[in-house]
């Protein structure tokens, strides 16, 4: 139950960030298969259990490659990285909150996402996890409230910006992950090999 002094939460949509160029990985990270299906679809399926609508954020040239059973949302804010995807999502639905998740976290699971949703604070600009790497907000596993949209627009118009920097400048609710490994992202072939070994050990314990 929401306390009387807090606003009632708006509806929650899901957004899978899959529009990166994966230059360090050498192959598209969104199509990598860690759990029996392409990662962009796995994350979308995880979000579908928690959200009203779910979209896969992509570059315009990716749209035709995305399974029509999933909603593709091409960026209309080019060359802004993850912020372009977040702004494009708010552009189509401004009055909902968006849980935004990157496609390059193969250990992220339903428990971590469910905890984020259950811990959501609609009085904050965003509810996010603390990065286990540096203790800073992790913007790519975050619930962005509707009130963040106009602030994000002002933020990007002021010059080069990152979603993490934005979160650090505003009132947010930040959570410690129960299992920090769930937030590990994979950007290089070497990191991918480490995750494969970790998944192999977990699936075949001695």
JSON list of N, CA and C in Angstrom, two decimals, residues 74-120:
[
{"chain": "A", "resi": 74, "resn": "UNK", "atom": "N", "xyz": [11.95, 2.21, -32.64]},
{"chain": "A", "resi": 74, "resn": "UNK", "atom": "CA", "xyz": [13.15, 2.85, -33.19]},
{"chain": "A", "resi": 74, "resn": "UNK", "atom": "C", "xyz": [13.43, 4.20, -32.52]},
{"chain": "A", "resi": 75, "resn": "UNK", "atom": "N", "xyz": [14.70, 4.49, -32.32]},
{"chain": "A", "resi": 75, "resn": "UNK", "atom": "CA", "xyz": [15.09, 5.76, -31.74]},
{"chain": "A", "resi": 75, "resn": "UNK", "atom": "C", "xyz": [14.70, 6.91, -32.67]},
{"chain": "A", "resi": 76, "resn": "UNK", "atom": "N", "xyz": [14.18, 7.97, -32.06]},
{"chain": "A", "resi": 76, "resn": "UNK", "atom": "CA", "xyz": [13.96, 9.21, -32.82]},
{"chain": "A", "resi": 76, "resn": "UNK", "atom": "C", "xyz": [14.90, 10.31, -32.31]},
{"chain": "A", "resi": 77, "resn": "UNK", "atom": "N", "xyz": [15.74, 9.95, -31.34]},
{"chain": "A", "resi": 77, "resn": "UNK", "atom": "CA", "xyz": [16.76, 10.86, -30.84]},
{"chain": "A", "resi": 77, "resn": "UNK", "atom": "C", "xyz": [18.11, 10.22, -31.20]},
{"chain": "A", "resi": 78, "resn": "UNK", "atom": "N", "xyz": [18.63, 10.46, -32.39]},
{"chain": "A", "resi": 78, "resn": "UNK", "atom": "CA", "xyz": [19.83, 9.76, -32.85]},
{"chain": "A", "resi": 78, "resn": "UNK", "atom": "C", "xyz": [21.09, 10.18, -32.11]},
{"chain": "A", "resi": 79, "resn": "UNK", "atom": "N", "xyz": [22.04, 9.25, -32.08]},
{"chain": "A", "resi": 79, "resn": "UNK", "atom": "CA", "xyz": [23.40, 9.51, -31.57]},
{"chain": "A", "resi": 79, "resn": "UNK", "atom": "C", "xyz": [23.42, 9.96, -30.11]},
{"chain": "A", "resi": 80, "resn": "UNK", "atom": "N", "xyz": [22.47, 9.49, -29.33]},
{"chain": "A", "resi": 80, "resn": "UNK", "atom": "CA", "xyz": [22.44, 9.81, -27.90]},
{"chain": "A", "resi": 80, "resn": "UNK", "atom": "C", "xyz": [22.65, 8.58, -27.03]},
{"chain": "A", "resi": 81, "resn": "UNK", "atom": "N", "xyz": [22.87, 7.43, -27.64]},
{"chain": "A", "resi": 81, "resn": "UNK", "atom": "CA", "xyz": [23.07, 6.23, -26.86]},
{"chain": "A", "resi": 81, "resn": "UNK", "atom": "C", "xyz": [21.81, 5.86, -26.09]},
{"chain": "A", "resi": 82, "resn": "UNK", "atom": "N", "xyz": [21.97, 5.32, -24.87]},
{"chain": "A", "resi": 82, "resn": "UNK", "atom": "CA", "xyz": [20.81, 4.90, -24.08]},
{"chain": "A", "resi": 82, "resn": "UNK", "atom": "C", "xyz": [19.79, 6.01, -23.83]},
{"chain": "A", "resi": 83, "resn": "UNK", "atom": "N", "xyz": [20.27, 7.25, -23.67]},
{"chain": "A", "resi": 83, "resn": "UNK", "atom": "CA", "xyz": [19.34, 8.35, -23.44]},
{"chain": "A", "resi": 83, "resn": "UNK", "atom": "C", "xyz": [18.38, 8.53, -24.61]},
{"chain": "A", "resi": 84, "resn": "UNK", "atom": "N", "xyz": [18.87, 8.27, -25.83]},
{"chain": "A", "resi": 84, "resn": "UNK", "atom": "CA", "xyz": [17.99, 8.37, -26.99]},
{"chain": "A", "resi": 84, "resn": "UNK", "atom": "C", "xyz": [16.86, 7.38, -26.93]},
{"chain": "A", "resi": 85, "resn": "UNK", "atom": "N", "xyz": [17.16, 6.17, -26.45]},
{"chain": "A", "resi": 85, "resn": "UNK", "atom": "CA", "xyz": [16.11, 5.17, -26.30]},
{"chain": "A", "resi": 85, "resn": "UNK", "atom": "C", "xyz": [15.11, 5.54, -25.23]},
{"chain": "A", "resi": 86, "resn": "UNK", "atom": "N", "xyz": [15.59, 6.05, -24.10]},
{"chain": "A", "resi": 86, "resn": "UNK", "atom": "CA", "xyz": [14.71, 6.44, -23.01]},
{"chain": "A", "resi": 86, "resn": "UNK", "atom": "C", "xyz": [13.80, 7.59, -23.44]},
{"chain": "A", "resi": 87, "resn": "UNK", "atom": "N", "xyz": [14.37, 8.58, -24.09]},
{"chain": "A", "resi": 87, "resn": "UNK", "atom": "CA", "xyz": [13.57, 9.72, -24.56]},
{"chain": "A", "resi": 87, "resn": "UNK", "atom": "C", "xyz": [12.56, 9.30, -25.62]},
{"chain": "A", "resi": 88, "resn": "UNK", "atom": "N", "xyz": [12.95, 8.37, -26.49]},
{"chain": "A", "resi": 88, "resn": "UNK", "atom": "CA", "xyz": [12.02, 7.89, -27.51]},
{"chain": "A", "resi": 88, "resn": "UNK", "atom": "C", "xyz": [10.84, 7.17, -26.88]},
{"chain": "A", "resi": 89, "resn": "UNK", "atom": "N", "xyz": [11.10, 6.46, -25.80]},
{"chain": "A", "resi": 89, "resn": "UNK", "atom": "CA", "xyz": [10.02, 5.76, -25.09]},
{"chain": "A", "resi": 89, "resn": "UNK", "atom": "C", "xyz": [9.05, 6.77, -24.47]},
{"chain": "A", "resi": 90, "resn": "UNK", "atom": "N", "xyz": [9.57, 7.76, -23.78]},
{"chain": "A", "resi": 90, "resn": "UNK", "atom": "CA", "xyz": [8.69, 8.77, -23.20]},
{"chain": "A", "resi": 90, "resn": "UNK", "atom": "C", "xyz": [7.95, 9.56, -24.27]},
{"chain": "A", "resi": 91, "resn": "UNK", "atom": "N", "xyz": [8.53, 9.68, -25.44]},
{"chain": "A", "resi": 91, "resn": "UNK", "atom": "CA", "xyz": [7.87, 10.41, -26.51]},
{"chain": "A", "resi": 91, "resn": "UNK", "atom": "C", "xyz": [6.57, 9.75, -26.93]},
{"chain": "A", "resi": 92, "resn": "UNK", "atom": "N", "xyz": [6.50, 8.41, -26.85]},
{"chain": "A", "resi": 92, "resn": "UNK", "atom": "CA", "xyz": [5.27, 7.74, -27.25]},
{"chain": "A", "resi": 92, "resn": "UNK", "atom": "C", "xyz": [4.28, 7.60, -26.09]},
{"chain": "A", "resi": 93, "resn": "UNK", "atom": "N", "xyz": [4.79, 7.57, -24.84]},
{"chain": "A", "resi": 93, "resn": "UNK", "atom": "CA", "xyz": [3.91, 7.52, -23.68]},
{"chain": "A", "resi": 93, "resn": "UNK", "atom": "C", "xyz": [4.56, 8.30, -22.54]},
{"chain": "A", "resi": 94, "resn": "UNK", "atom": "N", "xyz": [4.09, 9.52, -22.37]},
{"chain": "A", "resi": 94, "resn": "UNK", "atom": "CA", "xyz": [4.70, 10.43, -21.39]},
{"chain": "A", "resi": 94, "resn": "UNK", "atom": "C", "xyz": [4.17, 10.22, -19.97]},
{"chain": "A", "resi": 95, "resn": "UNK", "atom": "N", "xyz": [2.98, 9.63, -19.86]},
{"chain": "A", "resi": 95, "resn": "UNK", "atom": "CA", "xyz": [2.32, 9.57, -18.56]},
{"chain": "A", "resi": 95, "resn": "UNK", "atom": "C", "xyz": [2.50, 8.23, -17.86]},
{"chain": "A", "resi": 96, "resn": "UNK", "atom": "N", "xyz": [3.45, 7.43, -18.30]},
{"chain": "A", "resi": 96, "resn": "UNK", "atom": "CA", "xyz": [3.75, 6.17, -17.63]},
{"chain": "A", "resi": 96, "resn": "UNK", "atom": "C", "xyz": [5.20, 6.19, -17.18]},
{"chain": "A", "resi": 97, "resn": "UNK", "atom": "N", "xyz": [5.52, 5.29, -16.27]},
{"chain": "A", "resi": 97, "resn": "UNK", "atom": "CA", "xyz": [6.92, 5.07, -15.90]},
{"chain": "A", "resi": 97, "resn": "UNK", "atom": "C", "xyz": [7.49, 3.98, -16.80]},
{"chain": "A", "resi": 98, "resn": "UNK", "atom": "N", "xyz": [8.79, 4.01, -16.99]},
{"chain": "A", "resi": 98, "resn": "UNK", "atom": "CA", "xyz": [9.47, 3.03, -17.83]},
{"chain": "A", "resi": 98, "resn": "UNK", "atom": "C", "xyz": [10.55, 2.33, -17.04]},
{"chain": "A", "resi": 99, "resn": "UNK", "atom": "N", "xyz": [10.48, 1.00, -16.98]},
{"chain": "A", "resi": 99, "resn": "UNK", "atom": "CA", "xyz": [11.60, 0.24, -16.45]},
{"chain": "A", "resi": 99, "resn": "UNK", "atom": "C", "xyz": [12.51, -0.09, -17.62]},
{"chain": "A", "resi": 100, "resn": "UNK", "atom": "N", "xyz": [13.69, 0.48, -17.59]},
{"chain": "A", "resi": 100, "resn": "UNK", "atom": "CA", "xyz": [14.63, 0.40, -18.71]},
{"chain": "A", "resi": 100, "resn": "UNK", "atom": "C", "xyz": [15.74, -0.58, -18.35]},
{"chain": "A", "resi": 101, "resn": "UNK", "atom": "N", "xyz": [15.97, -1.55, -19.24]},
{"chain": "A", "resi": 101, "resn": "UNK", "atom": "CA", "xyz": [16.96, -2.60, -18.98]},
{"chain": "A", "resi": 101, "resn": "UNK", "atom": "C", "xyz": [17.82, -2.79, -20.21]},
{"chain": "A", "resi": 102, "resn": "UNK", "atom": "N", "xyz": [19.12, -2.79, -20.03]},
{"chain": "A", "resi": 102, "resn": "UNK", "atom": "CA", "xyz": [20.04, -3.05, -21.13]},
{"chain": "A", "resi": 102, "resn": "UNK", "atom": "C", "xyz": [20.02, -4.53, -21.50]},
{"chain": "A", "resi": 103, "resn": "UNK", "atom": "N", "xyz": [20.37, -4.83, -22.73]},
{"chain": "A", "resi": 103, "resn": "UNK", "atom": "CA", "xyz": [20.33, -6.22, -23.21]},
{"chain": "A", "resi": 103, "resn": "UNK", "atom": "C", "xyz": [21.61, -6.98, -22.93]},
{"chain": "A", "resi": 104, "resn": "UNK", "atom": "N", "xyz": [22.60, -6.32, -22.31]},
{"chain": "A", "resi": 104, "resn": "UNK", "atom": "CA", "xyz": [23.92, -6.95, -22.17]},
{"chain": "A", "resi": 104, "resn": "UNK", "atom": "C", "xyz": [24.22, -7.42, -20.75]},
{"chain": "A", "resi": 105, "resn": "UNK", "atom": "N", "xyz": [23.17, -7.79, -20.00]},
{"chain": "A", "resi": 105, "resn": "UNK", "atom": "CA", "xyz": [23.34, -8.31, -18.65]},
{"chain": "A", "resi": 105, "resn": "UNK", "atom": "C", "xyz": [22.79, -9.73, -18.60]},
{"chain": "A", "resi": 106, "resn": "UNK", "atom": "N", "xyz": [23.57, -10.70, -19.00]},
{"chain": "A", "resi": 106, "resn": "UNK", "atom": "CA", "xyz": [23.04, -12.07, -19.13]},
{"chain": "A", "resi": 106, "resn": "UNK", "atom": "C", "xyz": [22.67, -12.73, -17.81]},
{"chain": "A", "resi": 107, "resn": "UNK", "atom": "N", "xyz": [23.14, -12.21, -16.68]},
{"chain": "A", "resi": 107, "resn": "UNK", "atom": "CA", "xyz": [22.81, -12.82, -15.39]},
{"chain": "A", "resi": 107, "resn": "UNK", "atom": "C", "xyz": [21.62, -12.16, -14.70]},
{"chain": "A", "resi": 108, "resn": "UNK", "atom": "N", "xyz": [21.11, -11.10, -15.29]},
{"chain": "A", "resi": 108, "resn": "UNK", "atom": "CA", "xyz": [19.92, -10.45, -14.73]},
{"chain": "A", "resi": 108, "resn": "UNK", "atom": "C", "xyz": [18.75, -11.42, -14.78]},
{"chain": "A", "resi": 109, "resn": "UNK", "atom": "N", "xyz": [17.99, -11.48, -13.69]},
{"chain": "A", "resi": 109, "resn": "UNK", "atom": "CA", "xyz": [16.90, -12.45, -13.63]},
{"chain": "A", "resi": 109, "resn": "UNK", "atom": "C", "xyz": [15.62, -11.81, -13.11]},
{"chain": "A", "resi": 110, "resn": "UNK", "atom": "N", "xyz": [14.56, -12.64, -13.06]},
{"chain": "A", "resi": 110, "resn": "UNK", "atom": "CA", "xyz": [13.25, -12.13, -12.65]},
{"chain": "A", "resi": 110, "resn": "UNK", "atom": "C", "xyz": [13.25, -11.66, -11.20]},
{"chain": "A", "resi": 111, "resn": "UNK", "atom": "N", "xyz": [14.07, -12.27, -10.34]},
{"chain": "A", "resi": 111, "resn": "UNK", "atom": "CA", "xyz": [14.10, -11.85, -8.94]},
{"chain": "A", "resi": 111, "resn": "UNK", "atom": "C", "xyz": [14.62, -10.43, -8.79]},
{"chain": "A", "resi": 112, "resn": "UNK", "atom": "N", "xyz": [15.69, -10.10, -9.52]},
{"chain": "A", "resi": 112, "resn": "UNK", "atom": "CA", "xyz": [16.25, -8.76, -9.44]},
{"chain": "A", "resi": 112, "resn": "UNK", "atom": "C", "xyz": [15.28, -7.72, -9.98]},
{"chain": "A", "resi": 113, "resn": "UNK", "atom": "N", "xyz": [14.58, -8.06, -11.06]},
{"chain": "A", "resi": 113, "resn": "UNK", "atom": "CA", "xyz": [13.62, -7.11, -11.63]},
{"chain": "A", "resi": 113, "resn": "UNK", "atom": "C", "xyz": [12.39, -6.98, -10.75]},
{"chain": "A", "resi": 114, "resn": "UNK", "atom": "N", "xyz": [11.94, -8.08, -10.18]},
{"chain": "A", "resi": 114, "resn": "UNK", "atom": "CA", "xyz": [10.78, -8.03, -9.30]},
{"chain": "A", "resi": 114, "resn": "UNK", "atom": "C", "xyz": [11.07, -7.19, -8.06]},
{"chain": "A", "resi": 115, "resn": "UNK", "atom": "N", "xyz": [12.26, -7.33, -7.49]},
{"chain": "A", "resi": 115, "resn": "UNK", "atom": "CA", "xyz": [12.63, -6.53, -6.33]},
{"chain": "A", "resi": 115, "resn": "UNK", "atom": "C", "xyz": [12.66, -5.04, -6.67]},
{"chain": "A", "resi": 116, "resn": "UNK", "atom": "N", "xyz": [13.17, -4.72, -7.86]},
{"chain": "A", "resi": 116, "resn": "UNK", "atom": "CA", "xyz": [13.21, -3.32, -8.30]},
{"chain": "A", "resi": 116, "resn": "UNK", "atom": "C", "xyz": [11.79, -2.76, -8.38]},
{"chain": "A", "resi": 117, "resn": "UNK", "atom": "N", "xyz": [10.88, -3.52, -8.97]},
{"chain": "A", "resi": 117, "resn": "UNK", "atom": "CA", "xyz": [9.50, -3.05, -9.12]},
{"chain": "A", "resi": 117, "resn": "UNK", "atom": "C", "xyz": [8.82, -2.93, -7.76]},
{"chain": "A", "resi": 118, "resn": "UNK", "atom": "N", "xyz": [9.02, -3.91, -6.89]},
{"chain": "A", "resi": 118, "resn": "UNK", "atom": "CA", "xyz": [8.38, -3.85, -5.57]},
{"chain": "A", "resi": 118, "resn": "UNK", "atom": "C", "xyz": [8.94, -2.71, -4.71]},
{"chain": "A", "resi": 119, "resn": "UNK", "atom": "N", "xyz": [10.17, -2.29, -4.99]},
{"chain": "A", "resi": 119, "resn": "UNK", "atom": "CA", "xyz": [10.82, -1.22, -4.22]},
{"chain": "A", "resi": 119, "resn": "UNK", "atom": "C", "xyz": [10.63, 0.15, -4.86]},
{"chain": "A", "resi": 120, "resn": "UNK", "atom": "N", "xyz": [9.88, 0.21, -5.91]},
{"chain": "A", "resi": 120, "resn": "UNK", "atom": "CA", "xyz": [9.69, 1.46, -6.66]},
{"chain": "A", "resi": 120, "resn": "UNK", "atom": "C", "xyz": [9.15, 2.57, -5.76]}
]
